[in-house]
Amino acid sequence: MIRSVVRGNGAALPRRIMKNADFEGMVETSDEWIVQRTGIRQRHVAADDETTASLGEAAARAALDSAGLTPADIDLIVLATSTPNNTFPATAVEIQNRLGMHHGFAFDMQAVCSGFVYAVATADLYIRGGLAKRVLVIGSETFSRILDWNDRSTCVLFGDGAGAVVLEAAEGRGDIGDRGVLAASLRSDGVHKDKLFVDGGPSTTGTVGHLRMEGREVFKHAVGMITDVIEATFAEARITANDLDWFVPHQANKRIIDASAKKLGIAEEKVVVTVDLHGNTSAASVPLALSVAVADGRIKKGDLVLLEAMGGGFTWGAVLLRW
Ligand code: ACO
């Protein structure tokens, strides 16, 4: 059977790093509050010349380099983002053009923080359905552009960045020992749409708007939703938490990550945590965390890796793959 195997990965971060202490003169907050409630210590913030497209392009080029491929080898780009360069065309198409790629096709995927997990699951279906052989899956965000910088309850939480993987069709035996995407579970429920949203848009206000969040409400639902979808993925693949080599969760809040891992029985040393370095970068957070754990030698070829995310909508999902 056809599997979608990760052939390479990469990341890109804005030049400017903003530490928690840098907020202290802007809003009433402290490094201590932010670290204790979220685990975040710093985040990268895009300059005017750094956009979702430019960061996405840089991450894509890094992923292609690590795969030993060029844009000519790619036939589909799926970009997960909630902060596109423009309302349309899709920023994926802009990245396609920046890469000098004038064949194949490209589109954006909008599932907020779950975007990358949705995009990997979608790319896997395109590959297994025979519509694409090699797919660039990118998560790129510039949330700094939609933050209300006077709202301390949100502006300290988010950061900018991009990460990417190249998925490639490869023949597998059809069992859990195969490399590539092995199982996935996706969910959404719009009844929660007002708990985390942006208060603007082309068809309503005609403006871009700012991020609004009922943080406590999001927190309340997060662990249950994350663990439900992971348990569904474990059941589909007929594995348990003990079989995992690495858990790479969405990096929103260290307390949510810890509580989810504990509830699932995933050992602490198997959990990849980068929220301290990047803050919540929405659809970029999982591929950025992957890039850190691959670069430092933790995630290696053949490892069983679980990706998970939950975000606005609410949307949530998990993907199990063998690296
Ligand atoms: N600095 C200091 N105090 C603050 C700050 C801040 N930056 N932000 C809020 N506070 C205050 C609040 O005003 C409140 O004060 P009050 O008690 O006088 O009213 C107090 O701190 C406690 O506020 P809570 O909201 O109850 O704090 P909580 O412990 O829940 O932590 C947090 C807030 C970090 C937002 C938490 O609720 C959380 O992480 N929620 C989940 C958020 C999340 O993961 N969002 C991303 C989802 S992914 C996506 O799609 C984008």
mmCIF file with all atom_site columns, C-alpha atoms in Angstrom, residues 14 44-46 51-52 55 80-84 110-114 140-149 154-155 157-161 196-198 208-213 250 280-284 311-312:
data_model
loop_
_atom_site.group_PDB
_atom_site.id
_atom_site.type_symbol
_atom_site.label_atom_id
_atom_site.label_alt_id
_atom_site.label_comp_id
_atom_site.label_asym_id
_atom_site.label_entity_id
_atom_site.label_seq_id
_atom_site.pdbx_PDB_ins_code
_atom_site.Cartn_x
_atom_site.Cartn_y
_atom_site.Cartn_z
_atom_site.occupancy
_atom_site.B_iso_or_equiv
_atom_site.pdbx_formal_charge
_atom_site.auth_seq_id
_atom_site.auth_comp_id
_atom_site.auth_asym_id
_atom_site.auth_atom_id
_atom_site.pdbx_PDB_model_num
ATOM 1  C CA . PRO A 1 14  ? 11.680  35.918 12.301 1.00 0.00 ? 14  PRO A CA 1
ATOM 2  C CA . HIS A 1 44  ? 9.812   35.556 17.583 1.00 0.00 ? 44  HIS A CA 1
ATOM 3  C CA . VAL A 1 45  ? 8.019   38.562 16.109 1.00 0.00 ? 45  VAL A CA 1
ATOM 4  C CA . ALA A 1 46  ? 8.013   39.330 12.379 1.00 0.00 ? 46  ALA A CA 1
ATOM 5  C CA . THR A 1 51  ? 5.409   37.734 6.154  1.00 0.00 ? 51  THR A CA 1
ATOM 6  C CA . THR A 1 52  ? 3.556   34.422 6.248  1.00 0.00 ? 52  THR A CA 1
ATOM 7  C CA . LEU A 1 55  ? 8.610   32.649 6.335  1.00 0.00 ? 55  LEU A CA 1
ATOM 8  C CA . ALA A 1 80  ? -1.792  25.739 6.938  1.00 0.00 ? 80  ALA A CA 1
ATOM 9  C CA . THR A 1 81  ? -2.324  29.319 8.069  1.00 0.00 ? 81  THR A CA 1
ATOM 10 C CA . SER A 1 82  ? -4.844  31.673 9.652  1.00 0.00 ? 82  SER A CA 1
ATOM 11 C CA . THR A 1 83  ? -2.745  34.725 8.842  1.00 0.00 ? 83  THR A CA 1
ATOM 12 C CA . PRO A 1 84  ? -2.522  34.724 5.022  1.00 0.00 ? 84  PRO A CA 1
ATOM 13 C CA . GLN A 1 110 ? -7.642  27.028 7.608  1.00 0.00 ? 110 GLN A CA 1
ATOM 14 C CA . ALA A 1 111 ? -8.025  25.159 10.876 1.00 0.00 ? 111 ALA A CA 1
ATOM 15 C CA . VAL A 1 112 ? -6.202  27.663 13.138 1.00 0.00 ? 112 VAL A CA 1
ATOM 16 C CA . CYS A 1 113 ? -3.786  25.877 15.494 1.00 0.00 ? 113 CYS A CA 1
ATOM 17 C CA . SER A 1 114 ? -4.850  22.459 14.170 1.00 0.00 ? 114 SER A CA 1
ATOM 18 C CA . SER A 1 140 ? 3.312   29.461 8.585  1.00 0.00 ? 140 SER A CA 1
ATOM 19 C CA . GLU A 1 141 ? 1.890   32.241 10.757 1.00 0.00 ? 141 GLU A CA 1
ATOM 20 C CA . THR A 1 142 ? 2.315   35.899 11.626 1.00 0.00 ? 142 THR A CA 1
ATOM 21 C CA . PHE A 1 143 ? -0.079  36.083 14.575 1.00 0.00 ? 143 PHE A CA 1
ATOM 22 C CA . SER A 1 144 ? 1.688   39.269 15.744 1.00 0.00 ? 144 SER A CA 1
ATOM 23 C CA . ARG A 1 145 ? -0.312  41.048 13.010 1.00 0.00 ? 145 ARG A CA 1
ATOM 24 C CA . ILE A 1 146 ? -3.708  40.051 14.477 1.00 0.00 ? 146 ILE A CA 1
ATOM 25 C CA . LEU A 1 147 ? -2.905  40.520 18.166 1.00 0.00 ? 147 LEU A CA 1
ATOM 26 C CA . ASP A 1 148 ? -4.364  43.301 20.268 1.00 0.00 ? 148 ASP A CA 1
ATOM 27 C CA . TRP A 1 149 ? -1.098  44.505 21.796 1.00 0.00 ? 149 TRP A CA 1
ATOM 28 C CA . THR A 1 154 ? -3.614  37.308 24.640 1.00 0.00 ? 154 THR A CA 1
ATOM 29 C CA . CYS A 1 155 ? -0.641  39.358 23.383 1.00 0.00 ? 155 CYS A CA 1
ATOM 30 C CA . LEU A 1 157 ? 0.849   34.075 24.291 1.00 0.00 ? 157 LEU A CA 1
ATOM 31 C CA . PHE A 1 158 ? 1.557   34.058 20.556 1.00 0.00 ? 158 PHE A CA 1
ATOM 32 C CA . GLY A 1 159 ? 4.552   34.191 18.234 1.00 0.00 ? 159 GLY A CA 1
ATOM 33 C CA . ASP A 1 160 ? 5.453   34.050 14.536 1.00 0.00 ? 160 ASP A CA 1
ATOM 34 C CA . GLY A 1 161 ? 7.272   31.393 12.517 1.00 0.00 ? 161 GLY A CA 1
ATOM 35 C CA . LEU A 1 196 ? -11.380 31.821 20.264 1.00 0.00 ? 196 LEU A CA 1
ATOM 36 C CA . PHE A 1 197 ? -11.870 33.949 17.155 1.00 0.00 ? 197 PHE A CA 1
ATOM 37 C CA . VAL A 1 198 ? -10.777 37.014 15.212 1.00 0.00 ? 198 VAL A CA 1
ATOM 38 C CA . VAL A 1 208 ? -8.678  42.014 9.393  1.00 0.00 ? 208 VAL A CA 1
ATOM 39 C CA . GLY A 1 209 ? -9.624  42.183 13.077 1.00 0.00 ? 209 GLY A CA 1
ATOM 40 C CA . HIS A 1 210 ? -7.919  41.062 16.283 1.00 0.00 ? 210 HIS A CA 1
ATOM 41 C CA . LEU A 1 211 ? -7.682  37.768 18.121 1.00 0.00 ? 211 LEU A CA 1
ATOM 42 C CA . ARG A 1 212 ? -10.120 37.356 21.025 1.00 0.00 ? 212 ARG A CA 1
ATOM 43 C CA . MET A 1 213 ? -10.025 34.455 23.419 1.00 0.00 ? 213 MET A CA 1
ATOM 44 C CA . HIS A 1 250 ? 0.693   21.785 19.643 1.00 0.00 ? 250 HIS A CA 1
ATOM 45 C CA . ASN A 1 280 ? 2.042   29.657 20.450 1.00 0.00 ? 280 ASN A CA 1
ATOM 46 C CA . THR A 1 281 ? 2.725   29.897 16.709 1.00 0.00 ? 281 THR A CA 1
ATOM 47 C CA . SER A 1 282 ? -0.627  28.310 15.767 1.00 0.00 ? 282 SER A CA 1
ATOM 48 C CA . ALA A 1 283 ? -0.274  26.174 12.603 1.00 0.00 ? 283 ALA A CA 1
ATOM 49 C CA . ALA A 1 284 ? 3.522   26.547 12.716 1.00 0.00 ? 284 ALA A CA 1
ATOM 50 C CA . GLY A 1 311 ? -7.374  25.389 18.212 1.00 0.00 ? 311 GLY A CA 1
ATOM 51 C CA . GLY A 1 312 ? -10.013 27.926 17.238 1.00 0.00 ? 312 GLY A CA 1
#
